[in-house]
Amino acid sequence: MGPYTITYFGVRGRCGALRIMMADQGQEWKEILMDFADWTKGDLKASCVFGQLPKFEDGGLVLYQSNAILRHLGRNHDAYGKDGKEAARIDMMCDGVEDLRLKYGKMIYQEYDTGKDQYIKDLPNHLDKFEAVMAKNKTGFLVGDKPSFADYSLFEVLLNHLVLCSSCLDTSPSLKSFVEKMSARPKIKAFLGSDAYKKLPINGNGKPVIILNKEG
Ligand code: 6SG
């Protein structure tokens, strides 16, 4: 396996879950940071299958599409269920997270100022679905009894939502405990505390804007 290389912009964005997953799996990887001025020259874009980043290399295998990369890591690191049925349910949950990711991205990039408050109001309707699956499985993971790539994707999207709205998990006890337990896994804790992680903004447009309270 590997060496793994990620080529991406200097944000967490579409690589947040991948990086957390690789860190938790004890996998090292190399980062190639693409600055936007170089990207607009177009050479790399023209070489990318869908004209977008991230680009992921595993030895000679070159992949695009963050969820395909997550699935590849799932296969490589035994994080894709114990059989075909678990794998199918993990796929389903990852696609559910993707739907939430797209709604979040639309709000962040297209309607932050006009749509953020309504987005936060509607959020329980979306989080409830994940809460129900998590509560029903009882292991602390979405499917099976160890983390799958769908758990890493959900975890990362929940971290981003907590930055948007720090109380958003207060009515979702299973998700709250999931985030606490994932955050406390030693390799995740070390990664989330690293400069490499902390220096990167969540999104490419500086949103969400964090307003500190008077004491903060
Ligand atoms: C942007 O959308 O960060 N890739 C993005 N943008 C450049 O020319 N379905 C796939 C996947 O899951 C989506 C890929 C994704 O992998 S990620 C891409 O390649 C293009 O289309 C979101 C993100 N945006 C911030 C950003 C960095 C560079 C361009 C957009 C910040 C804004 C402008 C410059 C720096 Fe910026």
CSV table of C-alpha atoms and ligand atoms in Angstrom, one decimal:
chain,number,residue,atom,x,y,z
A,1,MET,CA,0.0,0.0,0.0
A,2,GLY,CA,1.1,3.5,-0.8
A,3,PRO,CA,3.0,5.6,-0.4
A,4,TYR,CA,-0.1,7.7,-0.4
A,5,THR,CA,-0.1,11.3,-1.7
A,6,ILE,CA,-2.8,13.9,-1.6
A,7,THR,CA,-2.8,16.9,-3.9
A,8,TYR,CA,-5.3,19.5,-2.7
A,9,PHE,CA,-5.8,23.2,-1.8
A,10,GLY,CA,-4.8,24.5,1.6
A,11,VAL,CA,-8.2,23.7,3.2
A,12,ARG,CA,-9.8,20.8,5.1
A,13,GLY,CA,-12.7,20.7,2.6
A,14,ARG,CA,-13.0,17.5,0.7
A,15,CYS,CA,-9.9,16.0,2.4
A,16,GLY,CA,-10.9,16.4,6.0
A,17,ALA,CA,-12.3,12.9,6.4
A,18,LEU,CA,-9.6,11.3,4.4
A,19,ARG,CA,-6.9,12.8,6.5
A,20,ILE,CA,-8.6,11.9,9.8
A,21,MET,CA,-9.1,8.3,8.5
A,22,MET,CA,-5.4,7.9,7.4
A,23,ALA,CA,-4.2,9.3,10.7
A,24,ASP,CA,-6.4,7.0,12.8
A,25,GLN,CA,-5.3,4.0,10.7
A,26,GLY,CA,-1.6,4.8,11.4
A,27,GLN,CA,-1.0,5.5,7.7
A,28,GLU,CA,1.5,8.1,6.7
A,29,TRP,CA,0.9,10.2,3.6
A,30,LYS,CA,2.4,13.0,1.7
A,31,GLU,CA,0.7,16.3,1.0
A,32,ILE,CA,1.2,18.4,-2.2
A,33,LEU,CA,-0.3,21.8,-1.6
A,34,MET,CA,-1.8,23.5,-4.7
A,35,ASP,CA,-2.1,27.2,-4.5
A,36,PHE,CA,-5.0,28.7,-6.4
A,37,ALA,CA,-2.8,30.9,-8.7
A,38,ASP,CA,-1.0,27.8,-9.9
A,39,TRP,CA,-4.3,25.9,-10.3
A,40,THR,CA,-5.8,28.7,-12.5
A,41,LYS,CA,-2.9,28.2,-15.0
A,42,GLY,CA,-4.9,25.1,-15.8
A,43,ASP,CA,-2.3,22.4,-16.5
A,44,LEU,CA,-3.0,20.3,-13.4
A,45,LYS,CA,-6.8,20.9,-13.8
A,46,ALA,CA,-6.6,19.6,-17.4
A,47,SER,CA,-4.9,16.4,-16.2
A,48,CYS,CA,-7.6,15.6,-13.5
A,49,VAL,CA,-10.3,13.2,-14.6
A,50,PHE,CA,-13.1,15.6,-13.5
A,51,GLY,CA,-11.0,18.8,-13.6
A,52,GLN,CA,-11.1,19.0,-9.8
A,53,LEU,CA,-9.1,18.2,-6.7
A,54,PRO,CA,-8.4,16.2,-4.5
A,55,LYS,CA,-6.1,13.9,-6.4
A,56,PHE,CA,-5.0,10.8,-4.5
A,57,GLU,CA,-2.1,8.6,-5.4
A,58,ASP,CA,-1.6,5.1,-4.0
A,59,GLY,CA,1.6,4.0,-5.6
A,60,GLY,CA,0.7,3.9,-9.3
A,61,LEU,CA,-3.1,4.2,-8.7
A,62,VAL,CA,-4.4,7.7,-9.3
A,63,LEU,CA,-7.9,8.5,-7.9
A,64,TYR,CA,-10.2,11.5,-7.9
A,65,GLN,CA,-13.5,12.0,-6.0
A,66,SER,CA,-13.2,12.1,-2.3
A,67,ASN,CA,-15.8,9.4,-1.6
A,68,ALA,CA,-14.1,7.0,-4.0
A,69,ILE,CA,-10.9,7.7,-2.1
A,70,LEU,CA,-12.6,7.0,1.2
A,71,ARG,CA,-13.9,3.7,-0.1
A,72,HIS,CA,-10.4,2.8,-1.4
A,73,LEU,CA,-9.0,3.5,2.1
A,74,GLY,CA,-11.9,1.4,3.5
A,75,ARG,CA,-10.8,-1.6,1.4
A,76,ASN,CA,-7.1,-1.1,2.1
A,77,HIS,CA,-7.5,-0.7,5.9
A,78,ASP,CA,-10.3,-3.1,6.7
A,79,ALA,CA,-12.8,-0.3,7.3
A,80,TYR,CA,-15.5,-1.5,4.9
A,81,GLY,CA,-17.6,-3.9,7.0
A,82,LYS,CA,-17.2,-7.6,7.7
A,83,ASP,CA,-19.3,-8.8,4.7
A,84,GLY,CA,-21.2,-7.6,1.7
A,85,LYS,CA,-24.3,-6.6,3.7
A,86,GLU,CA,-22.3,-4.4,6.1
A,87,ALA,CA,-20.5,-2.9,3.1
A,88,ALA,CA,-23.8,-2.0,1.5
A,89,ARG,CA,-25.1,-0.3,4.7
A,90,ILE,CA,-21.8,1.5,5.0
A,91,ASP,CA,-22.2,2.8,1.4
A,92,MET,CA,-25.7,3.9,2.2
A,93,MET,CA,-24.5,5.9,5.3
A,94,CYS,CA,-21.6,7.4,3.4
A,95,ASP,CA,-24.1,8.6,0.7
A,96,GLY,CA,-26.3,10.0,3.4
A,97,VAL,CA,-23.3,12.0,4.8
A,98,GLU,CA,-22.6,13.2,1.3
A,99,ASP,CA,-26.1,14.6,1.0
A,100,LEU,CA,-25.5,16.5,4.2
A,101,ARG,CA,-22.1,17.6,3.0
A,102,LEU,CA,-23.6,19.0,-0.2
A,103,LYS,CA,-26.3,21.0,1.7
A,104,TYR,CA,-23.6,22.3,4.0
A,105,GLY,CA,-21.4,23.3,1.1
A,106,LYS,CA,-24.2,25.0,-0.7
A,107,MET,CA,-25.0,27.1,2.4
A,108,ILE,CA,-21.3,27.9,3.1
A,109,TYR,CA,-20.3,28.8,-0.5
A,110,GLN,CA,-23.6,30.2,-2.0
A,111,GLU,CA,-25.9,31.5,0.7
A,112,TYR,CA,-24.0,31.9,4.0
A,113,ASP,CA,-25.3,35.4,4.8
A,114,THR,CA,-28.9,34.7,3.8
A,115,GLY,CA,-29.2,31.0,4.6
A,116,LYS,CA,-27.2,30.2,7.7
A,117,ASP,CA,-29.9,30.8,10.3
A,118,GLN,CA,-32.5,28.7,8.4
A,119,TYR,CA,-29.9,26.0,7.8
A,120,ILE,CA,-29.2,25.7,11.6
A,121,LYS,CA,-32.9,25.6,12.3
A,122,ASP,CA,-33.4,22.8,9.8
A,123,LEU,CA,-30.4,20.9,11.0
A,124,PRO,CA,-32.1,18.6,13.6
A,125,ASN,CA,-34.2,17.1,10.7
A,126,HIS,CA,-31.0,16.0,9.1
A,127,LEU,CA,-29.0,15.0,12.2
A,128,ASP,CA,-32.0,12.9,13.5
A,129,LYS,CA,-31.5,10.3,10.8
A,130,PHE,CA,-27.9,9.7,11.8
A,131,GLU,CA,-28.8,9.8,15.5
A,132,ALA,CA,-31.4,7.0,14.9
A,133,VAL,CA,-28.9,4.8,13.1
A,134,MET,CA,-26.2,5.4,15.7
A,135,ALA,CA,-28.6,4.7,18.6
A,136,LYS,CA,-29.9,1.5,17.0
A,137,ASN,CA,-26.5,0.0,16.3
A,138,LYS,CA,-25.4,0.4,19.9
A,139,THR,CA,-21.7,-0.1,19.2
A,140,GLY,CA,-20.8,3.6,19.0
A,141,PHE,CA,-20.4,3.2,15.2
A,142,LEU,CA,-22.8,3.5,12.3
A,143,VAL,CA,-22.4,-0.1,11.1
A,144,GLY,CA,-20.6,-3.1,12.7
A,145,ASP,CA,-18.4,-2.7,15.7
A,146,LYS,CA,-15.4,-0.7,14.5
A,147,PRO,CA,-15.0,2.5,12.5
A,148,SER,CA,-15.7,2.4,8.8
A,149,PHE,CA,-15.0,5.1,6.2
A,150,ALA,CA,-18.6,6.3,6.7
A,151,ASP,CA,-17.9,6.9,10.4
A,152,TYR,CA,-14.8,9.1,9.5
A,153,SER,CA,-16.9,11.0,7.0
A,154,LEU,CA,-19.7,11.5,9.5
A,155,PHE,CA,-17.3,12.5,12.3
A,156,GLU,CA,-15.7,15.1,10.2
A,157,VAL,CA,-18.9,16.6,9.0
A,158,LEU,CA,-20.1,16.8,12.6
A,159,LEU,CA,-16.9,18.6,13.7
A,160,ASN,CA,-17.6,21.2,11.0
A,161,HIS,CA,-21.2,21.6,12.1
A,162,LEU,CA,-20.1,22.1,15.7
A,163,VAL,CA,-18.0,25.0,14.5
A,164,LEU,CA,-21.1,26.4,12.8
A,165,CYS,CA,-23.3,25.8,15.8
A,166,SER,CA,-21.7,24.6,19.0
A,167,SER,CA,-25.0,23.3,20.5
A,168,CYS,CA,-26.1,21.4,17.3
A,169,LEU,CA,-25.6,17.9,19.0
A,170,ASP,CA,-27.3,18.8,22.3
A,171,THR,CA,-30.4,16.9,21.3
A,172,SER,CA,-28.5,14.0,19.7
A,173,PRO,CA,-26.9,12.0,22.6
A,174,SER,CA,-25.6,9.1,20.5
A,175,LEU,CA,-23.9,11.5,18.0
A,176,LYS,CA,-22.6,13.6,20.8
A,177,SER,CA,-21.0,10.5,22.4
A,178,PHE,CA,-19.7,9.4,19.0
A,179,VAL,CA,-17.9,12.7,18.4
A,180,GLU,CA,-16.4,12.6,21.9
A,181,LYS,CA,-15.2,9.0,21.5
A,182,MET,CA,-13.8,9.5,18.0
A,183,SER,CA,-12.1,12.7,19.2
A,184,ALA,CA,-10.5,10.8,22.1
A,185,ARG,CA,-9.0,8.0,19.9
A,186,PRO,CA,-5.3,8.6,20.5
A,187,LYS,CA,-4.2,9.0,16.8
A,188,ILE,CA,-7.2,11.2,16.0
A,189,LYS,CA,-6.6,13.3,19.1
A,190,ALA,CA,-2.9,13.7,18.1
A,191,PHE,CA,-3.9,14.6,14.5
A,192,LEU,CA,-6.6,17.1,15.5
A,193,GLY,CA,-4.1,18.8,17.8
A,194,SER,CA,-1.4,19.0,15.2
A,195,ASP,CA,-0.4,22.2,13.4
A,196,ALA,CA,-0.9,20.5,10.1
A,197,TYR,CA,-4.6,20.2,10.9
A,198,LYS,CA,-5.2,23.3,12.9
A,199,LYS,CA,-3.6,25.7,10.3
A,200,LEU,CA,-6.0,24.7,7.6
A,201,PRO,CA,-9.4,26.5,7.3
A,202,ILE,CA,-12.4,24.3,7.0
A,203,ASN,CA,-13.6,25.9,3.8
A,204,GLY,CA,-12.1,27.9,1.0
A,205,ASN,CA,-14.0,31.1,1.5
A,206,GLY,CA,-13.3,31.8,5.2
A,207,LYS,CA,-16.8,30.8,6.3
A,208,PRO,CA,-18.0,30.1,8.9
A,209,VAL,CA,-17.0,33.3,10.5
A,210,ILE,CA,-16.3,32.6,14.2
A,211,ILE,CA,-17.5,35.4,16.5
A,212,LEU,CA,-15.9,35.2,19.9
A,213,ASN,CA,-17.9,36.3,22.8
A,214,LYS,CA,-16.7,39.3,24.9
A,215,GLU,CA,-14.7,37.1,27.2
A,216,GLY,CA,-13.3,35.0,24.3
B,1,6SG,C1,-13.2,22.3,-4.6
B,1,6SG,O1,-15.5,20.3,-5.6
B,1,6SG,O2,-12.1,23.6,-1.1
B,1,6SG,N1,-13.1,20.1,-5.7
B,1,6SG,C2,-12.9,21.5,-5.7
B,1,6SG,N2,-12.2,23.3,-7.2
B,1,6SG,C3,-11.5,23.9,-8.2
B,1,6SG,O3,-11.5,24.3,-10.5
B,1,6SG,N3,-17.1,15.6,-6.0
B,1,6SG,C4,-15.7,16.0,-5.8
B,1,6SG,C5,-15.0,15.3,-4.7
B,1,6SG,O4,-15.7,14.9,-3.7
B,1,6SG,C6,-15.7,17.5,-5.5
B,1,6SG,C7,-14.4,18.1,-5.7
B,1,6SG,C8,-14.3,19.5,-5.3
B,1,6SG,O5,-13.8,15.1,-4.7
B,1,6SG,S1,-13.4,21.6,-3.0
B,1,6SG,C9,-12.1,22.0,-6.9
B,1,6SG,O6,-11.4,21.2,-7.4
B,1,6SG,C10,-12.1,23.8,-9.5
B,1,6SG,O7,-13.2,23.2,-9.7
B,1,6SG,C11,-14.1,22.9,-2.1
B,1,6SG,C12,-13.1,23.8,-1.8
B,1,6SG,N4,-13.2,25.0,-2.3
B,1,6SG,C13,-12.2,26.1,-2.1
B,1,6SG,C14,-11.4,26.2,-3.2
B,1,6SG,C15,-10.0,26.1,-3.3
B,1,6SG,C16,-9.7,26.3,-4.7
B,1,6SG,C17,-10.9,26.5,-5.4
B,1,6SG,C18,-11.9,26.4,-4.5
B,1,6SG,C19,-10.5,29.1,-2.2
B,1,6SG,C20,-11.5,29.6,-3.1
B,1,6SG,C21,-10.9,29.9,-4.2
B,1,6SG,C22,-9.5,29.7,-4.1
B,1,6SG,C23,-9.2,29.2,-2.9
B,1,6SG,FE1,-10.6,27.9,-3.9
